[in-house]
Coordinates of C-alpha atoms and ligand atoms in Angstrom, one line a residue:
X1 CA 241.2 80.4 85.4
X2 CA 240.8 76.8 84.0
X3 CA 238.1 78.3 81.4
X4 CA 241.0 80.6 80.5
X5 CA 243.2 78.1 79.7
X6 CA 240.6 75.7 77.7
X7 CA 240.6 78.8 75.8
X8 CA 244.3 78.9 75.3
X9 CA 244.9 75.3 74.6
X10 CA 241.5 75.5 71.8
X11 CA 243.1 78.8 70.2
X12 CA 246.7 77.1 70.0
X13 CA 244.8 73.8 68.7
X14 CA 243.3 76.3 66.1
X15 CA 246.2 77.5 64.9
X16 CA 248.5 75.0 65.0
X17 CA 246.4 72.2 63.8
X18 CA 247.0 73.4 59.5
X19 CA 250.8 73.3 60.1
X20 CA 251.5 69.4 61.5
X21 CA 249.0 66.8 62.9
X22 CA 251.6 65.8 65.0
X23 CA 251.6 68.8 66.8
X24 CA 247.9 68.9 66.8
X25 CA 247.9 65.4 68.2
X26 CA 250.3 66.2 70.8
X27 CA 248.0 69.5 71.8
X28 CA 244.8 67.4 71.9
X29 CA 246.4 65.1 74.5
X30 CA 245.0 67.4 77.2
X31 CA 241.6 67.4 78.2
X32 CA 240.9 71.2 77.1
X33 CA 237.0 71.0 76.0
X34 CA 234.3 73.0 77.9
X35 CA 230.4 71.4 78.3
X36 CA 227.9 73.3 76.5
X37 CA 226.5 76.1 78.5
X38 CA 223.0 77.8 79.4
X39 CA 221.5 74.5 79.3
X40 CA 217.4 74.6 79.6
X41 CA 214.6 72.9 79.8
X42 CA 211.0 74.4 78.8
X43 CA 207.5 73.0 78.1
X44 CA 205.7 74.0 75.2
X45 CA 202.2 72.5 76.5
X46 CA 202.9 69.0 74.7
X47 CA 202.3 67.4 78.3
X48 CA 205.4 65.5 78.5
X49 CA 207.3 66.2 75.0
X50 CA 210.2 68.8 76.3
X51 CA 212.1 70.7 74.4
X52 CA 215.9 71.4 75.6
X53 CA 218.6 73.9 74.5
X54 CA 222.0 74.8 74.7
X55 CA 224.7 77.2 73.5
X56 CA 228.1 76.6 72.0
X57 CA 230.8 76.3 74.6
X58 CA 232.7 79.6 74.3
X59 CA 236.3 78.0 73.9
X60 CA 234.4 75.9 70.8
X61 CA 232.6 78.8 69.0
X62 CA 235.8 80.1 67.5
X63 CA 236.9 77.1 66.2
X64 CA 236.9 76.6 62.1
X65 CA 235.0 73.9 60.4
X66 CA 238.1 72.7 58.6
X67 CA 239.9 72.3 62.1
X68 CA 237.3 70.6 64.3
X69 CA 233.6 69.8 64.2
X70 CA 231.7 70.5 67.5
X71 CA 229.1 67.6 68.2
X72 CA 226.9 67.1 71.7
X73 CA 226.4 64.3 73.5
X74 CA 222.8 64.5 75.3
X75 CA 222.2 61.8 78.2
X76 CA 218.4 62.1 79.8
X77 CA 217.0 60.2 82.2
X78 CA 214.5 57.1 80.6
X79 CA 211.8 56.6 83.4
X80 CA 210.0 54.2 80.5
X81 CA 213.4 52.3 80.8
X82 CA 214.8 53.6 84.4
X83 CA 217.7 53.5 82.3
X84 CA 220.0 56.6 80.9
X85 CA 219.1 57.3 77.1
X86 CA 222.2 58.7 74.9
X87 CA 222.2 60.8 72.0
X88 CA 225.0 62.5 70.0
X89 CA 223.8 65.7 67.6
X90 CA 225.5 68.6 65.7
X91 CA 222.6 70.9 66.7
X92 CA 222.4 72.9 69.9
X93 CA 218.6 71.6 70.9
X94 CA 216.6 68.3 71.3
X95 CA 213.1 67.3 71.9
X96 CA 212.3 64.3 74.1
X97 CA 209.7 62.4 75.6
X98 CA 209.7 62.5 79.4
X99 CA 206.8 61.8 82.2
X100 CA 206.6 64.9 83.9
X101 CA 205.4 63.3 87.1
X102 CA 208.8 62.7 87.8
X103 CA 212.3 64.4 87.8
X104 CA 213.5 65.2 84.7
X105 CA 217.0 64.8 84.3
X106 CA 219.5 66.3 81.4
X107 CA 223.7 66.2 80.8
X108 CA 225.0 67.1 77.8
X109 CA 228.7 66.9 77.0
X110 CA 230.8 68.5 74.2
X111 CA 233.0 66.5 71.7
X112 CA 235.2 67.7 69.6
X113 CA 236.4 66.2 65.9
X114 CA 238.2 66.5 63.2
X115 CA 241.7 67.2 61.2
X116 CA 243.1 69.2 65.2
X117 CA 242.0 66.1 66.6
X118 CA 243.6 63.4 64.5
X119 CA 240.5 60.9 64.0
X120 CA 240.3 60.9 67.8
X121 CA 236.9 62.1 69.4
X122 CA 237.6 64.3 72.4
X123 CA 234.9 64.5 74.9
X124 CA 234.6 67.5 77.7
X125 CA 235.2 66.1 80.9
X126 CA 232.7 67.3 82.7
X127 CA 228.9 67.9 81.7
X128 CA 226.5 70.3 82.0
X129 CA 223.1 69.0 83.7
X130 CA 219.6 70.1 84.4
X131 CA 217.0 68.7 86.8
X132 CA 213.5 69.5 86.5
X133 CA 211.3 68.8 89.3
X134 CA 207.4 67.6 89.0
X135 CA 205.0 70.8 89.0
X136 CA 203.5 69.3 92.2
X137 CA 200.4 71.6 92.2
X138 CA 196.8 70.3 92.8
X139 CA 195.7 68.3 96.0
X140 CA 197.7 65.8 97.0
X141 CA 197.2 62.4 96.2
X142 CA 194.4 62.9 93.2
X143 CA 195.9 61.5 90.4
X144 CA 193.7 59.6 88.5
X145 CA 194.1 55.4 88.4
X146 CA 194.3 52.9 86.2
X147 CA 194.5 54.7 83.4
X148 CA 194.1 51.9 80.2
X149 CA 193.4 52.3 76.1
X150 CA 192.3 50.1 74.6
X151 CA 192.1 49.7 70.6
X152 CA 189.9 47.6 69.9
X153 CA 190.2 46.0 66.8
X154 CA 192.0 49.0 65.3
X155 CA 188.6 50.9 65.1
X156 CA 187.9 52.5 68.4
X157 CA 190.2 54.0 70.6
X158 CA 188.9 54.4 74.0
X159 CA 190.8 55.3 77.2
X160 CA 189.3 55.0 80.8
X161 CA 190.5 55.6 84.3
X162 CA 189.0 55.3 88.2
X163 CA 189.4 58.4 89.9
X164 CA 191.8 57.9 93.4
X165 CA 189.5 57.4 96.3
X166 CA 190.8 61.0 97.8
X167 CA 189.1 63.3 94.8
X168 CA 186.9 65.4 96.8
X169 CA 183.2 64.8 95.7
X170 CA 181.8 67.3 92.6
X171 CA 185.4 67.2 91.4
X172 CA 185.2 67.8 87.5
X173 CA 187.9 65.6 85.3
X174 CA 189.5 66.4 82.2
X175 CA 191.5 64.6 79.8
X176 CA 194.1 66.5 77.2
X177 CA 196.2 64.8 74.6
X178 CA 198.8 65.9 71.9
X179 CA 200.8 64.1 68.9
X180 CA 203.4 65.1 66.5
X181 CA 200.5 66.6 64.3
X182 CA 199.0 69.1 66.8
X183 CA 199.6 72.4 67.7
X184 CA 198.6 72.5 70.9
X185 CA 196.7 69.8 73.5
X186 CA 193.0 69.0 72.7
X187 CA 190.3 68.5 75.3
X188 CA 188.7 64.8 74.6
X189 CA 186.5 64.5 71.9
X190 CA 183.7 62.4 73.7
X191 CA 183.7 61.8 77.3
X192 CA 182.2 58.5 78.8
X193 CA 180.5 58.7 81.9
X194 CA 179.7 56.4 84.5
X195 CA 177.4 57.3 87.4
X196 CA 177.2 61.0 85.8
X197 CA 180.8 61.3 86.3
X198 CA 183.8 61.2 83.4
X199 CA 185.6 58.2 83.7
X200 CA 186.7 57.6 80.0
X201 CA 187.3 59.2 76.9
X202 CA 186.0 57.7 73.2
X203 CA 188.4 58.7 70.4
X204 CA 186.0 56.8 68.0
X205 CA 184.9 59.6 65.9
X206 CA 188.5 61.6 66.0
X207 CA 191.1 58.4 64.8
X208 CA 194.9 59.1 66.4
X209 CA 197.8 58.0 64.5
X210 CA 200.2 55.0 65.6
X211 CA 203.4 54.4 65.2
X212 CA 204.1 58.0 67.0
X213 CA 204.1 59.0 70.8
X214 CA 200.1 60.0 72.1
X215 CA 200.6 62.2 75.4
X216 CA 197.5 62.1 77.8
X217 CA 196.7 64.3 80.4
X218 CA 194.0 63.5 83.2
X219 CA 193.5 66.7 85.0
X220 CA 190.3 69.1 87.2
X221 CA 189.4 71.1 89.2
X222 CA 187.5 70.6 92.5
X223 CA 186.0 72.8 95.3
X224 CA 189.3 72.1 97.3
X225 CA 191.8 73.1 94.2
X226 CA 192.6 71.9 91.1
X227 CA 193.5 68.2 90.7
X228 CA 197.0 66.9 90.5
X229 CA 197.6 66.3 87.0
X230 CA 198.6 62.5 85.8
X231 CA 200.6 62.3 82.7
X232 CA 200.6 59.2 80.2
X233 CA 202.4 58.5 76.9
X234 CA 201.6 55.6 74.6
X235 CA 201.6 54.4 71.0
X236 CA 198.1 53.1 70.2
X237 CA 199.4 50.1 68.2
X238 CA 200.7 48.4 71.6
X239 CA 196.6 48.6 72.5
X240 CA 195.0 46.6 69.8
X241 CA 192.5 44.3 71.2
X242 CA 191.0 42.4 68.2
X243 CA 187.8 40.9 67.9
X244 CA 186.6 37.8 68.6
X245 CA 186.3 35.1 66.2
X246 CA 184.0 32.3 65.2
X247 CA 185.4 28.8 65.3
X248 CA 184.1 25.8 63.4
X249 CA 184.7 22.1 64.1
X250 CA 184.2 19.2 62.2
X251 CA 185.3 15.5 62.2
X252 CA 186.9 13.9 59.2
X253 CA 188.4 10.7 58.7
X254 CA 188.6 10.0 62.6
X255 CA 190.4 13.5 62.6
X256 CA 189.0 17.0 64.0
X257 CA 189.3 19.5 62.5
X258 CA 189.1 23.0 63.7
X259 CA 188.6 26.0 61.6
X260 CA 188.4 29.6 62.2
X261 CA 188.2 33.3 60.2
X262 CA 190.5 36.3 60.9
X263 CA 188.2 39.1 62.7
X264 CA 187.0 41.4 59.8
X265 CA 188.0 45.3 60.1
X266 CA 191.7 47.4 60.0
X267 CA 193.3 44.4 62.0
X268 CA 196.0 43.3 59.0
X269 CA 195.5 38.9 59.1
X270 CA 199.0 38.3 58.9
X271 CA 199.6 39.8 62.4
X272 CA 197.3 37.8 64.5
X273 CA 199.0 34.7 66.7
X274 CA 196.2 32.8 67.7
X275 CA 195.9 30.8 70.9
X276 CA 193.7 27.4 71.0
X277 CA 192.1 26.3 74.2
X278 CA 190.9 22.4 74.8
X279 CA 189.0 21.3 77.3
X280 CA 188.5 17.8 78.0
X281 CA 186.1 15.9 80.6
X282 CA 188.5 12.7 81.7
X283 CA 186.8 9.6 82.2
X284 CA 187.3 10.4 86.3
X285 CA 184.7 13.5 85.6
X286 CA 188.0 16.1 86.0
X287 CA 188.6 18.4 83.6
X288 CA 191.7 18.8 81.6
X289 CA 192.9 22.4 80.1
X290 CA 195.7 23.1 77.8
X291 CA 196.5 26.0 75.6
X292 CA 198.2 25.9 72.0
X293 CA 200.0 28.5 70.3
X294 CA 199.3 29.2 66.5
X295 CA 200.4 31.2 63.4
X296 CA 197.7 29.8 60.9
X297 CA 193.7 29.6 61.7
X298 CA 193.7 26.0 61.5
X299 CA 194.4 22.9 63.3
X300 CA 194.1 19.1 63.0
X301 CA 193.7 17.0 66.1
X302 CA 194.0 12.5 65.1
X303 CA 194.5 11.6 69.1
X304 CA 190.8 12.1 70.4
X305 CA 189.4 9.7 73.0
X306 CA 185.2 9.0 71.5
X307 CA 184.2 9.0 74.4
X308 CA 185.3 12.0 76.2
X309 CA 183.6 15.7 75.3
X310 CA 185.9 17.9 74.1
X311 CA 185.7 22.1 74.2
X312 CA 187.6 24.2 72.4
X313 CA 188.0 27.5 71.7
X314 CA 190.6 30.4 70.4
X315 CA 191.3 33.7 70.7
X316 CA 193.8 35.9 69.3
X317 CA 196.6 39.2 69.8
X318 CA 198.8 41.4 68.0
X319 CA 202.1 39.5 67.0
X320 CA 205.3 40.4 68.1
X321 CA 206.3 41.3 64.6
X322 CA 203.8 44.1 64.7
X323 CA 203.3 45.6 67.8
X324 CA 204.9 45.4 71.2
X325 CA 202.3 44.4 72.7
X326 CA 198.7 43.2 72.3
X327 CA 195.4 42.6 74.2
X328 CA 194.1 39.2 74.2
X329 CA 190.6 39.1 72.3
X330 CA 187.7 37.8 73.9
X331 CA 187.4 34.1 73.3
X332 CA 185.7 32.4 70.6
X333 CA 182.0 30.8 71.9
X334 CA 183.2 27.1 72.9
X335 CA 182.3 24.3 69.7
X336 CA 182.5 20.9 70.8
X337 CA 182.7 17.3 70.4
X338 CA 180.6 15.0 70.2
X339 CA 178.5 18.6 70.0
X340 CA 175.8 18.0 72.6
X341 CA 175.7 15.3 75.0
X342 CA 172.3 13.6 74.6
X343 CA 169.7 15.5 76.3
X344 CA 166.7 13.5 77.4
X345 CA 164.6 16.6 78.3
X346 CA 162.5 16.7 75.5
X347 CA 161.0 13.1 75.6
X348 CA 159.4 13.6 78.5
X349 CA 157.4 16.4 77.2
X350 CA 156.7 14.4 74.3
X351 CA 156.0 11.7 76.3
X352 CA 153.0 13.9 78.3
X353 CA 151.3 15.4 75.0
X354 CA 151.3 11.7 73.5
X355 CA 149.2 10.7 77.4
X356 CA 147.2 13.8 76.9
X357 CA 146.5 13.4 72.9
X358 CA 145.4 9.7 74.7
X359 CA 143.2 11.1 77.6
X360 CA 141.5 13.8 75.3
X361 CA 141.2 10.9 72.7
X362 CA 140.1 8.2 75.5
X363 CA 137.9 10.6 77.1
X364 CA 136.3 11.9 73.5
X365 CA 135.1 8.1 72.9
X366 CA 133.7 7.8 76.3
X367 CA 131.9 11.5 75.8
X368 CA 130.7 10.4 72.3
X369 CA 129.6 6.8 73.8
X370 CA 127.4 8.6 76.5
X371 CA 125.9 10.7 74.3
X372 CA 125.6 7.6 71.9
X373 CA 124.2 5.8 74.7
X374 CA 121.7 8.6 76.2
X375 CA 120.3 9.2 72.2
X376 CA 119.8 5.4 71.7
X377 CA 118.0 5.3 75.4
X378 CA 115.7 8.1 74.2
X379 CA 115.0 7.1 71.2
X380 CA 113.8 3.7 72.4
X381 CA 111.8 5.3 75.1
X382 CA 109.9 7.6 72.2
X383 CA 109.1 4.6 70.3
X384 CA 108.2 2.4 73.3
X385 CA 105.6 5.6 75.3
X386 CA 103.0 5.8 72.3
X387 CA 102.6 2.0 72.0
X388 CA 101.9 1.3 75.7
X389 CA 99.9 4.3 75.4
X390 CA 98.0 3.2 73.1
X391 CA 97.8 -0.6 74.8
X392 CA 96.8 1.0 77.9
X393 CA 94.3 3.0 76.3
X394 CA 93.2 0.4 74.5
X395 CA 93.3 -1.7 77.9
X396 CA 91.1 0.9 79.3
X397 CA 88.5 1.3 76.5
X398 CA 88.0 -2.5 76.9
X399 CA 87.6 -2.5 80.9
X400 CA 85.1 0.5 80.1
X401 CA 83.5 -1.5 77.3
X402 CA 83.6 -4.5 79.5
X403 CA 82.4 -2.8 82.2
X404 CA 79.4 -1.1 80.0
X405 CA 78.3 -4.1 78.7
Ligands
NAG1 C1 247.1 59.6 65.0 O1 246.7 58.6 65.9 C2 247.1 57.3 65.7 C3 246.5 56.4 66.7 O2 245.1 56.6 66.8 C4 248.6 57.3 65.7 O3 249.0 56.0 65.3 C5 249.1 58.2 64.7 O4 250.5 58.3 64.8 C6 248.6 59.6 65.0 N1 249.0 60.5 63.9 C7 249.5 61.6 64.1 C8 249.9 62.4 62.9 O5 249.7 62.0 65.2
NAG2 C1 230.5 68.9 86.6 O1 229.4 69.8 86.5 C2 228.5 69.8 87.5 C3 227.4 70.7 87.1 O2 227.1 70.6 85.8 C4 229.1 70.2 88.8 O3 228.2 70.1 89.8 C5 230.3 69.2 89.1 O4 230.9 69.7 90.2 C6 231.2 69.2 87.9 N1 232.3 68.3 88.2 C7 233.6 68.5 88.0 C8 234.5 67.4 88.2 O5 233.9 69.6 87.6
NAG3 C1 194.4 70.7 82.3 O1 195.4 70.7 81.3 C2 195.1 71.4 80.1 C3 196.2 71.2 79.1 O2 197.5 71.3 79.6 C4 195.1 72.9 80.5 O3 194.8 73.6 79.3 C5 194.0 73.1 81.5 O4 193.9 74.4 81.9 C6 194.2 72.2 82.7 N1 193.1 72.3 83.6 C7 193.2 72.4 84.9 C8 191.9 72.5 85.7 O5 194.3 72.5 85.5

């Protein structure tokens, strides 16, 4: 009944609309425009990109160009946002991103411009909505955890997860993924194990493209049933995680300078904000920490106490102004100053090869002075025996002459 007499009222706003726009006006004061109908949701296997369809209200398909335009007004369900998304198109489909661990949730009005409608947009009062629910197949409570990507330094993409503590042991994981520019979902490239299990994927040798929606898909099978799939959507430039850098510090003219070089590789220089850390010992022994901000990779310090050691170091991310979010990169190793307190380890040792070069020395001389000693001993002995020999001999001859005679 109230379809019929949409119908009516769009007919008589049809034909009436050529003649005077004050009559059109006056027809378009009553609400008379139908939602879309046989609204639907279906999955091409994108793992999360949906694509939804509509046809032309019937009290709208007869209308003429020149009379009134039909346009739709598509409200879906954000769960990135938890907020409603809105968008208005002269097409009778859409494609949208959605997480298909959740409810998926769809309206579409009709609106209705033009000459019949005098400038004025009218809007159906009602809509027409579709709720998808979650597949909700595989075992309860086996979606995967902590599922992270991280980019680093715009070379290698590499995406890890923990299995949830109910998998059931020999479970087998899987990890899909689709963009814009494929067909269908891929199986990962390279899977990283850990323990013999997967537990990551490396997208090193098969590059993604950013700037566009990546869909990820950690699924298996087990002996108890296929696991319950997890869904994930990202953009790999909100993943960067640059590489460390090297930081040099020197003191000039009282001042102390620090110095540093953007990471080599894709990550473009003017996009890093850098982060400077110093570390100071106070003259109580308790250390002090605070952080600076920076655009530019160097920094001047004037207000440095001699006497207390100070540490820095730096690290860097992805600027707002590229990315929506970064990684923080490792930080730099630590330079200080003064560089190294004194250490007195080595004297020491020095110390005890200078008493030992001593004692071999000392102990050399007192060899050599024996041997000296024993040689001169000897040698006085040799020349000493054959003369008393010879005296006693002698001695004796003359007692046996003495004694003869
Ligand atoms: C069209 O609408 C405007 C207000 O939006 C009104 O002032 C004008 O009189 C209307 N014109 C006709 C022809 O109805
Ligand atoms: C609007 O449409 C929905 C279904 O699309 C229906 O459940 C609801 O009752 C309608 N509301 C009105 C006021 O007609
Ligand atoms: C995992 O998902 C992919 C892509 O949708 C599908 O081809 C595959 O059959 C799924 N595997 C299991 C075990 O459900």
């Amino acid at each position: 009944m109230a379809g019929k007499l949409c119908l009516t009222h769009l007919m008589l706003l049809a034909l009436t609309c050529r003649e005077t726009a004050v009559r059109c006006h006056a027809l378009t004061g009553s609400p008379a425009v139908d939602p879309p109908e046989d609204l639907l949701i279906s999955d091409p296997g994108h793992l999360g990109h949906l694509d939804i369809s509509w046809s032309v209200p019937a009290a709208v398909r007869n209308l003429t160009p020149e009379c009134a335009r039909s346009v739709y007004q598509l409200e879906y369900f954000n769960t990135n946002t938890h907020s409603w998304s809105a968008v208005r198109t002269a097409r009778s489909s859409y494609r949208a991103q959605f997480d298909l661990m959740k409810d998926v949730r769809v309206r579409v009005y009709t609106l209705l411009d033009g000459p019949c409608t005098n400038g004025t947009v009218i809007k159906s009062q009602n809509y027409t909505e579709v709720v998808r629910r979650p597949a909700g197949t595989g075992v309860v409570g086996t979606e995967v955890q902590d599922f992270l990507c991280v980019y680093q330094n715009m070379e290698h993409l590499e995406c890890r997860w923990r299995p949830s503590p109910k998998t059931p042991a020999h479970s087998l994981q899987s990890l899909y993924f689709w963009h814009r520019e494929l067909d269908r979902a891929e199986e990962c490239p390279e899977y990283i194990l850990s323990g013999g299990v997967r537990s990551g994927c490396d997208f090193t040798d098969k590059p993604l493209p950013d700037f566009t929606d990546i869909n990820f898909c950690v699924n298996g099978s087990s002996p108890d049933g296929p696991l319950r799939p997890s869904f994930f959507s990202l953009q790999i430039q909100n993943h960067v995680k640059p590489e460390p850098t090297q930081l040099h510090l020197q003191v000039e003219a009282g001042q102390l300078q620090l110095q540093w070089g953007r990471p080599a590789g894709r990550v473009p220089g003017h996009c890093l904000d850098w982060q400077v850390e110093h570390n100071q010992e106070g003259p109580d022994g308790k250390m002090k920490s605070e952080k600076l901000n920076l655009q530019q990779t160097s920094f001047a310090l004037t207000s440095v106490h001699d006497k207390d050691r100070s540490c820095f170091r730096v690290r860097s991310k992805l600027s707002k102004y590229c990315a929506d979010r970064s990684f923080w990169s490792e930080w730099s190793q630590p330079a200080c100053c003064p560089e190294e307190e004194a250490v007195p380890e080595p004297e020491p040792d020095l110390v005890l090869v200078y008493v030992y070069v001593a004692i071999a020395i000392i102990a050399m001389l007192v060899v050599l002075l024996c041997v000296g000693l024993v040689l001169k001993v000897r040698r006085s002995r040799k020349t000493k025996t054959p003369d008393s020999l010879l005296t006693t001999l002698f001695a004796r001859n003359s007692v046996v002459v003495a004694t003869e005679a």
